[in-house]
XYZ file of C-alpha atoms in Angstrom:
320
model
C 52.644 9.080 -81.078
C 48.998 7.102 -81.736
C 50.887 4.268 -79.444
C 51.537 6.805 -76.779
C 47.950 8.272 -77.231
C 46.333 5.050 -77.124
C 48.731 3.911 -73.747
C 47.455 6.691 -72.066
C 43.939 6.605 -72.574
C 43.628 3.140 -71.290
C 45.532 4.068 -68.179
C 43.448 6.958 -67.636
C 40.455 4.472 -67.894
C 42.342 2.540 -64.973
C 43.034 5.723 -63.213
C 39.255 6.562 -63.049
C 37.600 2.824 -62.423
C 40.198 2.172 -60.002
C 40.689 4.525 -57.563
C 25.598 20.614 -71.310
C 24.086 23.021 -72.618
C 24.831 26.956 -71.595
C 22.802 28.453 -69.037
C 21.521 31.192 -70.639
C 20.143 32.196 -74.061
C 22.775 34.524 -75.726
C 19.937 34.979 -78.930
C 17.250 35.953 -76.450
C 16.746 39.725 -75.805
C 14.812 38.905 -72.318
C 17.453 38.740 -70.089
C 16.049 36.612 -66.942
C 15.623 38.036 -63.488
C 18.491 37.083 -61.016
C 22.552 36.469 -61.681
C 23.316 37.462 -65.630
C 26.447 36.296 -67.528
C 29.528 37.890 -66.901
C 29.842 40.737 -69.425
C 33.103 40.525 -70.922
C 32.888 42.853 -74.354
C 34.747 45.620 -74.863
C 37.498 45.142 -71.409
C 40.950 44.483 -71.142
C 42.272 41.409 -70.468
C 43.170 42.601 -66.957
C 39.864 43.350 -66.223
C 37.696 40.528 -68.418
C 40.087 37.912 -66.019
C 38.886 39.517 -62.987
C 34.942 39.174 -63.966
C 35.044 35.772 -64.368
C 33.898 34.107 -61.282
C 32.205 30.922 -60.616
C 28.882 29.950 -59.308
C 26.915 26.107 -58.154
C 26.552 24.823 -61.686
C 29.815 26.882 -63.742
C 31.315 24.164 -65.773
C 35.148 23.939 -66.417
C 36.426 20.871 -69.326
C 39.912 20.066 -69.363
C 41.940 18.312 -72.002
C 45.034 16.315 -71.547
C 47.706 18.265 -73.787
C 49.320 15.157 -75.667
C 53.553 15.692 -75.501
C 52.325 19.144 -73.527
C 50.797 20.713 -76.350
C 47.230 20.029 -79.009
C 44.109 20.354 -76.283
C 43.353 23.312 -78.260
C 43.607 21.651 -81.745
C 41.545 18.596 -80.696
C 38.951 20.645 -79.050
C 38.691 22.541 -82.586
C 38.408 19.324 -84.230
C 35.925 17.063 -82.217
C 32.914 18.987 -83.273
C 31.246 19.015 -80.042
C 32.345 15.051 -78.873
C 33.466 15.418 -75.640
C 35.218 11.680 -75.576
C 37.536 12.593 -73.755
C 37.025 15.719 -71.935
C 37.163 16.043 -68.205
C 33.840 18.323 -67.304
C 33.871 19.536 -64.192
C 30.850 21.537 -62.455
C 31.311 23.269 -59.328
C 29.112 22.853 -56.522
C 30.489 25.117 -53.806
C 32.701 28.189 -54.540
C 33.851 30.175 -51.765
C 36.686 32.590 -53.248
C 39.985 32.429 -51.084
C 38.389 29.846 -49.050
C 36.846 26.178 -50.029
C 35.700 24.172 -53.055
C 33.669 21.983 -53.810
C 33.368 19.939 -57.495
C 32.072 17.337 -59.104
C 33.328 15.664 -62.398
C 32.813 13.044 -65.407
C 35.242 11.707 -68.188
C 33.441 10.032 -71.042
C 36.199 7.475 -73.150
C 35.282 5.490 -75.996
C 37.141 2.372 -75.669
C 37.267 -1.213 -77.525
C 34.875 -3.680 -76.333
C 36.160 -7.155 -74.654
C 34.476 -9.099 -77.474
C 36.775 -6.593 -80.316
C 40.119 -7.119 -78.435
C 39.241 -10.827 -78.521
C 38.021 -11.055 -82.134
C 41.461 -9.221 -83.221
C 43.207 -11.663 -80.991
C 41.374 -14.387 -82.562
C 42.044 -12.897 -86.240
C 45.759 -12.412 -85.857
C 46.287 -16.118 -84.330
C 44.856 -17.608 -87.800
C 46.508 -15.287 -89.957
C 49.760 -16.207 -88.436
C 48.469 -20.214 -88.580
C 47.518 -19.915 -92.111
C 48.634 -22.808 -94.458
C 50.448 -22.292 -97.553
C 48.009 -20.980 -100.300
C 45.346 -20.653 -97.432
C 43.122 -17.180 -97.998
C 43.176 -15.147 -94.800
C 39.317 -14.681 -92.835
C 37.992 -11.159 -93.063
C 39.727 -8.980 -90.748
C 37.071 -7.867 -87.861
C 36.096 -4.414 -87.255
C 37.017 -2.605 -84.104
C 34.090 -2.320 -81.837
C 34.314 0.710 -78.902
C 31.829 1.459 -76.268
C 31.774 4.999 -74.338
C 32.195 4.487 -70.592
C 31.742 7.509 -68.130
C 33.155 7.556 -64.694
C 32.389 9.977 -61.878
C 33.635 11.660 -58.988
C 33.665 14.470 -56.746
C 36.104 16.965 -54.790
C 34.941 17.769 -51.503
C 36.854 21.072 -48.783
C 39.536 21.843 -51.460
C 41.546 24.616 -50.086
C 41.487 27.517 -51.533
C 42.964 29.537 -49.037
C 46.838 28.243 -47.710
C 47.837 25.362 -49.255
C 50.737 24.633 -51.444
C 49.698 21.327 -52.942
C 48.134 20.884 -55.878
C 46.113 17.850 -57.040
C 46.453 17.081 -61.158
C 43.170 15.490 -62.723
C 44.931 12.591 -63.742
C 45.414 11.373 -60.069
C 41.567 12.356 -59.123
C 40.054 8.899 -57.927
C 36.665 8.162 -58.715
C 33.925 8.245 -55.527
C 33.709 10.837 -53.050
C 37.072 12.482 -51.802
C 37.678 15.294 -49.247
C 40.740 16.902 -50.111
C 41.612 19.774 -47.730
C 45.565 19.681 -47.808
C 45.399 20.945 -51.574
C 44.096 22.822 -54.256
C 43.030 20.862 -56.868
C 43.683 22.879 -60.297
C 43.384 26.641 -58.111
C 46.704 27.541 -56.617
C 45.709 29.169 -53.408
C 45.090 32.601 -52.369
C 49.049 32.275 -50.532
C 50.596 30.857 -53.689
C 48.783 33.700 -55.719
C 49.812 36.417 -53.790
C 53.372 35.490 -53.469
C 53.392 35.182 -57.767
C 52.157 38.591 -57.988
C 54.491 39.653 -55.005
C 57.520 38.556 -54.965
C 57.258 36.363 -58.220
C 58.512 33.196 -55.983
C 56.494 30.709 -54.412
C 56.420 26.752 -53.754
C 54.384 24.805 -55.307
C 54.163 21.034 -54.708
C 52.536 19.280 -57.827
C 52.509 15.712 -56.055
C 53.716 14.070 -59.115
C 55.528 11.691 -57.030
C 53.446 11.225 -54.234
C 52.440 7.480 -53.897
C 49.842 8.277 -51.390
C 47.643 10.217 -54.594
C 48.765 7.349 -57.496
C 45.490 4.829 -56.769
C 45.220 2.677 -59.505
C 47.773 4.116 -61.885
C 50.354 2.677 -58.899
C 49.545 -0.784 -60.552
C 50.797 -0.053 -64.080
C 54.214 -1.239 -65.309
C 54.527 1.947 -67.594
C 53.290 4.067 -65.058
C 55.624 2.538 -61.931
C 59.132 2.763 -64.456
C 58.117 6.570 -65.732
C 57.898 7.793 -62.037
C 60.861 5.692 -60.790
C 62.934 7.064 -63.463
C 61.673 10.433 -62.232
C 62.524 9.732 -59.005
C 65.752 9.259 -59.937
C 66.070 12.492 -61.940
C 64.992 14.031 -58.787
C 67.780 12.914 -57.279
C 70.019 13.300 -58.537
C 70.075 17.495 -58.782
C 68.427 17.813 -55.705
C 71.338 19.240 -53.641
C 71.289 21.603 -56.775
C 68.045 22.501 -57.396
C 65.027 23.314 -55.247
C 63.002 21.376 -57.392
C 59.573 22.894 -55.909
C 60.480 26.667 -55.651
C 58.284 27.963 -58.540
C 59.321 31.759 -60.384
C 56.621 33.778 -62.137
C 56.480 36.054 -65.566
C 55.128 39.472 -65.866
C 51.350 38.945 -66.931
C 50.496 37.830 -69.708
C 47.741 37.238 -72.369
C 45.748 34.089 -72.876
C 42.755 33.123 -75.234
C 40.092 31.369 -73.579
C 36.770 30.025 -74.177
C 33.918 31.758 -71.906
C 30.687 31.458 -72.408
C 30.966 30.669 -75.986
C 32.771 33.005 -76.604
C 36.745 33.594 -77.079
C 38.072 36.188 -74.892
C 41.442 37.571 -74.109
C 42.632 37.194 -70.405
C 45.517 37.707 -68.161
C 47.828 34.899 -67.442
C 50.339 34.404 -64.778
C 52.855 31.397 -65.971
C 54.997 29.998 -63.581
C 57.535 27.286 -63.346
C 59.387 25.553 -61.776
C 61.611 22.041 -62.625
C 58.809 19.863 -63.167
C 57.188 21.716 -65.433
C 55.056 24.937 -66.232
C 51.733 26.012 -65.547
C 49.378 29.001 -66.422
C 47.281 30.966 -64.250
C 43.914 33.327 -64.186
C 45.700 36.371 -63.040
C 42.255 36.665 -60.629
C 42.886 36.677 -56.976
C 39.458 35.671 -56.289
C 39.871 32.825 -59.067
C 43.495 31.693 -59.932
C 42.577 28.764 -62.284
C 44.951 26.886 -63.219
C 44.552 27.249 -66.914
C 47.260 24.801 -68.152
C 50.090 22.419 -66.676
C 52.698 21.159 -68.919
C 54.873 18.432 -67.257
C 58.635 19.298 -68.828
C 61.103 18.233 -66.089
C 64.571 19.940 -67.006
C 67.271 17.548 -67.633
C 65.314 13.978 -66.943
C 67.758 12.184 -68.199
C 66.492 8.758 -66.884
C 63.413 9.470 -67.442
C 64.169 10.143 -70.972
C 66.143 6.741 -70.977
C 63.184 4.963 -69.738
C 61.375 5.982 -72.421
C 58.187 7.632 -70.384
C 58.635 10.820 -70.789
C 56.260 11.077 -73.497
C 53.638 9.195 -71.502
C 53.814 11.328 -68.608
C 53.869 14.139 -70.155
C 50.785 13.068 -71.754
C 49.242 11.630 -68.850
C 49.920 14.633 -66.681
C 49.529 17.833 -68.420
C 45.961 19.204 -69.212
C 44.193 22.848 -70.845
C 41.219 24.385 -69.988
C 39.576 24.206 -73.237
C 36.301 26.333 -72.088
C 34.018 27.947 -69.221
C 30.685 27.977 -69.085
C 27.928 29.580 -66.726
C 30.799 31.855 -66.040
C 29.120 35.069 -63.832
């Protein structure tokens, strides 16, 4: 498990180098002039998921869910370090139309000169002579790094591609052929339609991989997949996605926990949950659980991926 953690948060360093505080006062009895938080006491869920709508500067952070479940946990346990933590802060919110969003992710990693001096210390303890008392062992130095990048035209309106976080490159990107983490306002209304849709997650689309495309670990895990893929294909529409009745969901708004409705879908890579908001459908959590991978199993990167790939929304703020 720690080896699978520690795998993918170097590659999700490579991923990204390759390729605040709330708005608002909730102790303050002045409320300013102008747009207010959303007001979410005392509703349903049905109706709190409908207020929540996004304005230039709402944040959204996202967790990877390690082995598809935990963001929760770890979120509950970092005591406000957000190592780790994908925040995202929209810049451009059109509902049922276009995106746009910028993002960081902050990763305390070991220092050049630490990997070295560990290198360094296990060399002489393996060299040491008979009777020979072994040097002190080093300490392991990390630094935080932060990488940024934005999303620029994401579709909100038709598509039925979806872009995961851990394939966002770093730099400026225009992405109008998909959704980012919204499914679109076609995707949503065929959920709460007919309850079938396609959804393409573009796990296995080379042309989104950037730097991860580089990685041994990476490369085997999705040419296993591939093979999966494969190999049930002339079974199994592997894209055609079937939705629940609604649902509830706690989530984080504002600083505050509220109960929403969820719409979770699936399909044979995996599952995700959605803001049952037509105006909104955030993708509130993707867990990457292919049915039967056999070969991927085999290859042993299952667990990777599915750490790699699947992420929670942890918490909204400057929600209105």
């Amino acid at each position: 498990m720690k080896r699978t953690i520690g795998i993918v948060g170097f590659f999700a360093l490579l991923v990204v180098l390759g390729a605040g505080c709330l708005w608002f006062n909730k102790d303050s009895k002045i409320l300013p002039a102008g747009p207010r938080p959303a007001d979410l006491n005392n509703i349903s869920p049905e109706e709190a998921s409908k207020r929540i709508n996004f304005v230039p500067g709402s944040q959204i952070e996202i967790r990877q869910t390690y082995l598809g479940v935990g963001a929760q946990g770890a979120e509950k346990l970092s005591e406000g370090d957000k190592s780790g933590v994908r925040i995202i802060t929209i810049d451009r919110f059109a509902p049922m139309n276009i995106a746009n969003l910028r993002w960081q992710l902050s990763q305390d990693m070991e220092t050049g000169e630490s990997i070295t001096a560990r290198a360094d210390y296990d060399e002489a303890v393996k060299n040491l002579e008979e009777g020979e008392q072994a040097p002190g062992e080093p300490e392991i130095i990390k630094e935080r790094q932060t990488v940024i990048g934005t999303l620029t035209d994401i579709n909100l309106k038709n598509t039925h591609k979806i872009f995961l976080p851990a394939y966002w490159p770093t730099g400026e990107s225009t992405i109008a052929d998909l959704s980012a983490i919204w499914v679109s306002t076609d995707v949503f209304e065929e959920l709460k339609g007919t309850k079938n849709s396609t959804i393409y997650f573009g796990i296995l689309d080379s042309a989104l991989f950037g730097a991860l495309s580089i990685a041994k670990e990476f490369s085997g895990a999705i040419d296993a997949l591939r093979s999966d893929k494969a190999s049930i294909s002339n079974k199994v529409d592997v894209d055609l996605v079937k939705a629940d009745e609604p649902s509830e969901w706690e989530l984080m708004v504002n600083g505050k926990k509220v109960m929403v409705q969820v719409i979770k879908a699936r399909n044979w890579f995996g599952e995700i949950v959605v803001l049952d908001n037509p105006q909104n459908p955030l993708i509130l959590k993707m867990t990457f659980s292919p049915e039967g991978a056999t070969e991927l199993e085999k290859s042993n990167g299952a667990a990777f991926l599915k750490t790699l790939l699947g992420y929670e929304v942890t918490q909204l703020n400057g929600v209105q």
